[in-house]
Each structure stands twice: as structure tokens, then as C-alpha cells.
Tab-separated table of C-alpha atoms in Angstrom:
chain	number	residue	atom	x	y	z
H	1	MET	CA	77.141	104.677	179.123
H	2	VAL	CA	76.195	101.387	178.070
H	3	LEU	CA	73.883	100.794	175.524
H	4	SER	CA	71.872	97.722	176.222
H	5	LEU	CA	68.696	96.101	174.614
H	6	THR	CA	67.070	96.770	177.929
H	7	ALA	CA	67.869	100.598	177.468
H	8	LEU	CA	66.813	100.969	173.999
H	9	VAL	CA	63.137	99.089	174.896
H	10	GLU	CA	62.865	101.423	177.937
H	11	LEU	CA	63.621	104.647	175.515
H	12	PHE	CA	61.149	103.093	173.058
H	13	GLY	CA	58.522	102.769	175.609
H	14	ALA	CA	59.124	106.268	176.855
H	15	PHE	CA	58.835	107.862	173.684
H	16	SER	CA	55.614	105.764	172.718
H	17	PHE	CA	54.133	106.640	176.083
H	18	GLY	CA	55.043	110.304	176.032
H	19	ILE	CA	53.232	110.667	172.788
H	20	LEU	CA	50.078	108.969	174.137
H	21	ALA	CA	50.328	111.176	177.114
H	22	TYR	CA	50.397	114.020	175.180
H	23	ARG	CA	47.723	113.109	173.063
H	24	PHE	CA	45.384	112.415	176.260
H	25	TRP	CA	46.395	115.928	177.567
H	26	GLN	CA	45.230	117.338	174.161
H	27	VAL	CA	41.891	115.640	174.734
H	28	PHE	CA	41.469	116.490	178.337
H	29	ASN	CA	42.190	120.023	177.440
H	30	GLU	CA	39.769	120.297	174.730
H	31	ARG	CA	36.912	118.539	176.554
H	32	LYS	CA	37.657	118.925	180.308
H	33	SER	CA	36.412	115.352	180.848
H	34	PHE	CA	37.468	113.037	183.827
H	35	ILE	CA	38.390	110.048	181.874
H	36	PRO	CA	40.902	111.430	179.409
H	37	ARG	CA	42.428	113.234	182.809
H	38	LEU	CA	42.879	109.802	184.389
H	39	LEU	CA	43.951	108.264	181.351
H	40	PHE	CA	46.782	110.946	181.030
H	41	TYR	CA	47.897	110.136	184.590
H	42	PHE	CA	48.172	106.788	183.711
H	43	VAL	CA	49.941	107.084	180.798
H	44	GLY	CA	51.979	109.932	181.840
H	45	THR	CA	53.175	108.063	184.982
H	46	LEU	CA	54.315	105.243	182.803
H	47	ALA	CA	55.859	107.489	180.618
H	48	PHE	CA	58.060	109.040	183.366
H	49	TYR	CA	58.654	105.385	184.591
H	50	PHE	CA	60.096	104.519	181.204
H	51	PHE	CA	62.160	107.603	180.970
H	52	PHE	CA	63.651	107.306	184.461
H	53	ASP	CA	64.322	103.825	184.131
H	54	SER	CA	65.952	103.960	180.640
H	55	PHE	CA	68.185	106.880	182.152
H	56	LEU	CA	69.364	104.730	185.109
H	57	ILE	CA	70.020	101.793	182.778
H	58	LEU	CA	71.838	103.796	180.017
H	59	PHE	CA	74.084	105.584	182.534
H	60	PHE	CA	74.427	103.236	185.350
H	61	ALA	CA	73.918	99.682	184.150
H	62	GLY	CA	77.370	98.399	185.844
H	63	ASN	CA	76.049	99.394	189.247
H	64	SER	CA	73.793	96.740	190.935
H	65	PHE	CA	72.558	99.333	193.431
H	66	ALA	CA	71.655	101.870	190.803
H	67	LEU	CA	69.473	99.099	189.012
H	68	LYS	CA	67.998	97.869	192.700
H	69	LEU	CA	66.985	101.597	192.856
H	70	SER	CA	65.366	101.327	189.335
H	71	VAL	CA	63.385	98.312	190.550
H	72	ILE	CA	62.209	100.087	193.609
H	73	TYR	CA	61.109	103.256	191.667
H	74	GLY	CA	59.868	101.131	189.013
H	75	VAL	CA	57.463	99.268	191.239
H	76	PHE	CA	56.394	102.575	192.649
H	77	PHE	CA	55.626	104.309	189.392
H	78	GLN	CA	53.798	101.144	187.968
H	79	SER	CA	51.782	100.613	191.017
H	80	LEU	CA	50.789	104.540	190.726
H	81	ALA	CA	49.724	104.056	187.131
H	82	CYS	CA	47.624	101.083	187.947
H	83	ALA	CA	45.960	102.728	190.699
H	84	PHE	CA	44.888	105.446	188.467
H	85	LEU	CA	43.485	102.623	186.065
H	86	VAL	CA	41.613	100.930	189.003
H	87	TYR	CA	40.251	104.178	190.224
H	88	LEU	CA	39.030	104.859	186.377
H	89	SER	CA	37.342	101.355	186.413
H	90	ILE	CA	35.644	101.705	189.467
H	91	TYR	CA	34.396	105.064	188.248
H	92	ILE	CA	33.080	103.486	185.087
H	93	LEU	CA	31.867	100.018	186.429
H	94	ASN	CA	30.113	101.327	189.618
H	95	PRO	CA	29.856	105.225	190.389
H	96	LYS	CA	28.138	104.445	193.807
H	97	ILE	CA	31.377	103.186	195.257
H	98	ASN	CA	34.197	105.522	196.054
H	99	PRO	CA	36.982	104.800	193.788
H	100	ILE	CA	39.588	105.890	196.044
H	101	PHE	CA	39.189	102.684	197.847
H	102	GLY	CA	40.505	101.017	194.759
H	103	PHE	CA	43.116	103.748	194.403
H	104	LEU	CA	44.491	102.842	197.758
H	105	PHE	CA	44.224	98.991	197.432
H	106	ILE	CA	46.380	99.177	194.557
H	107	PHE	CA	48.789	101.554	196.204
H	108	ILE	CA	49.046	99.619	199.352
H	109	LEU	CA	49.911	96.496	197.288
H	110	GLY	CA	52.693	98.546	195.614
H	111	SER	CA	53.924	99.944	198.791
H	112	ILE	CA	54.239	96.400	200.286
H	113	ALA	CA	56.234	95.314	197.169
H	114	ILE	CA	58.554	98.348	197.460
H	115	LEU	CA	59.157	97.314	201.261
H	116	ILE	CA	60.010	93.873	200.073
H	117	ALA	CA	62.221	95.402	197.494
H	118	ILE	CA	64.278	97.602	199.777
H	119	PHE	CA	64.725	94.532	202.553
H	120	THR	CA	65.422	91.686	200.188
H	121	PRO	CA	68.670	91.065	198.959
H	122	PHE	CA	68.858	90.967	195.179
H	123	PHE	CA	71.377	91.944	192.761
H	124	PRO	CA	70.333	92.846	189.262
H	125	SER	CA	73.294	93.183	186.990
H	126	LEU	CA	74.186	93.605	182.789
H	127	LYS	CA	74.435	90.406	181.254
H	128	SER	CA	75.767	89.710	177.780
H	129	ILE	CA	73.988	87.290	175.569
H	130	GLY	CA	75.848	86.904	172.394
H	131	GLN	CA	76.504	90.482	171.337
H	132	ILE	CA	73.432	91.910	172.927
H	133	LYS	CA	73.671	93.315	176.599
H	134	VAL	CA	70.542	92.882	178.701
H	135	VAL	CA	69.832	93.608	182.252
H	136	ASN	CA	69.250	90.574	184.599
H	137	TRP	CA	66.721	91.755	187.059
H	138	ASP	CA	66.897	88.890	189.179
H	139	LEU	CA	63.588	89.723	190.852
H	140	PRO	CA	62.825	87.987	194.116
H	141	LEU	CA	59.349	86.049	193.880
H	142	PRO	CA	57.333	87.910	196.423
H	143	ILE	CA	58.031	91.099	194.249
H	144	GLY	CA	57.141	89.480	190.976
H	145	LEU	CA	53.830	87.975	192.457
H	146	LEU	CA	52.879	91.307	194.011
H	147	GLN	CA	53.452	93.161	190.718
H	148	SER	CA	51.350	90.635	188.853
H	149	LEU	CA	48.486	90.971	191.429
H	150	ILE	CA	48.820	94.534	191.075
H	151	PHE	CA	48.374	94.184	187.237
H	152	LEU	CA	45.968	91.432	187.179
H	153	THR	CA	43.513	93.308	189.560
H	154	THR	CA	44.048	96.560	187.418
H	155	PHE	CA	43.415	95.149	183.931
H	156	VAL	CA	40.772	92.503	184.382
H	157	PRO	CA	38.209	94.822	185.990
H	158	LEU	CA	39.017	97.361	183.187
H	159	ILE	CA	38.626	95.078	180.524
H	160	LEU	CA	35.274	93.788	181.872
H	161	SER	CA	34.109	97.268	182.069
H	162	PHE	CA	34.630	97.781	178.378
H	163	PHE	CA	32.700	94.423	177.529
H	164	PHE	CA	29.703	95.313	179.949
H	165	ILE	CA	28.961	98.725	179.022
H	166	PRO	CA	25.824	98.694	177.021
H	167	LYS	CA	26.372	100.160	173.605
H	168	PHE	CA	23.250	102.385	173.957
H	169	GLN	CA	24.502	103.941	177.047
H	170	LYS	CA	25.617	107.687	176.993
H	171	PRO	CA	29.178	108.135	176.950
H	172	ILE	CA	30.655	108.946	180.242
H	173	SER	CA	32.252	112.233	180.386
């Protein structure tokens, strides 16, 4: 077991998102509302991603193949979480459009990134910077670009949805 700064950050993320997921789960059970359920799916998926990633980094930081698996599973869980958010933003912004199209668009982009990660040779490794150990992910450019595109197409519409919902509108349940 290697304690690295990357593993500590991932554990902190798992703990934080786990608490937030639990809170959204409570709100969903209390109100039986669709939006808290989707937010629970988003945050719960990220909490699982952080927990799984921290486990792999803590126990297999010296194994480049395990770190590559961490990247592959990470892209999958991040894409799935972003797909839930795109579904939510389409549901909020334009209920006339079926939100499954946005979900599938992000999920397909994530699947392409997963295929690139599987077939592209890269070798993540544990590096020491002074006294601190960190994981050098050594991600190929296409994976980074696809992940950036996934996050951009996810968060920009959601942020815009919060600005364009009129304050006099009834809350969406």
C-alpha cells in the first residue's frame, strides 16, 4: 500500500461526494422528486468513481496496468455521471425534447474515449516530487480532449439553465 497525494485527494473526494449523495438520497426519499433523484445518480456515480479510483491507487500504485484500468473505469464513471447531468439539464431547459438523446450523446462520447484508452498505449506511473508521491497519468491527448468535451457539453448547459429559469416560475418537481 502506497500513500500518495493522489490517493488522499481521491479518498477526500469519495468522502465528500458520499455525504452529498446521501443528502440527495434523503431529499429524494422525502419529496419523491425527479430532480433530486438525478442529482443523487450524478453525485453517487462520482462518489463510487472516487472510491474505486482511490482503492486502485492505494493498493496498486506501482502497477501501470492497474492505473490504466483506473483511467478506463474513471472515464466510464465520469461519462455516466455527466450523462445524468445532461439528462437533467435537458429536462429542465426544454421538456419537449426527450432527455435520453443528451444522455446517449455523452455516453457515446465516453464510450469512444474508453475505446481510445483501451487501444492507445500509455503508461501511468507513480512519481515522487520531493517528498510527495503522485500519479503521473500520462494521458494521451485524444482522451483528454474527449473528456474536456464531455465536461464542457455537460456543465455549460446546466449552468445556463440556472441563469435562464425565471425567478417567478414554479419550482420543477
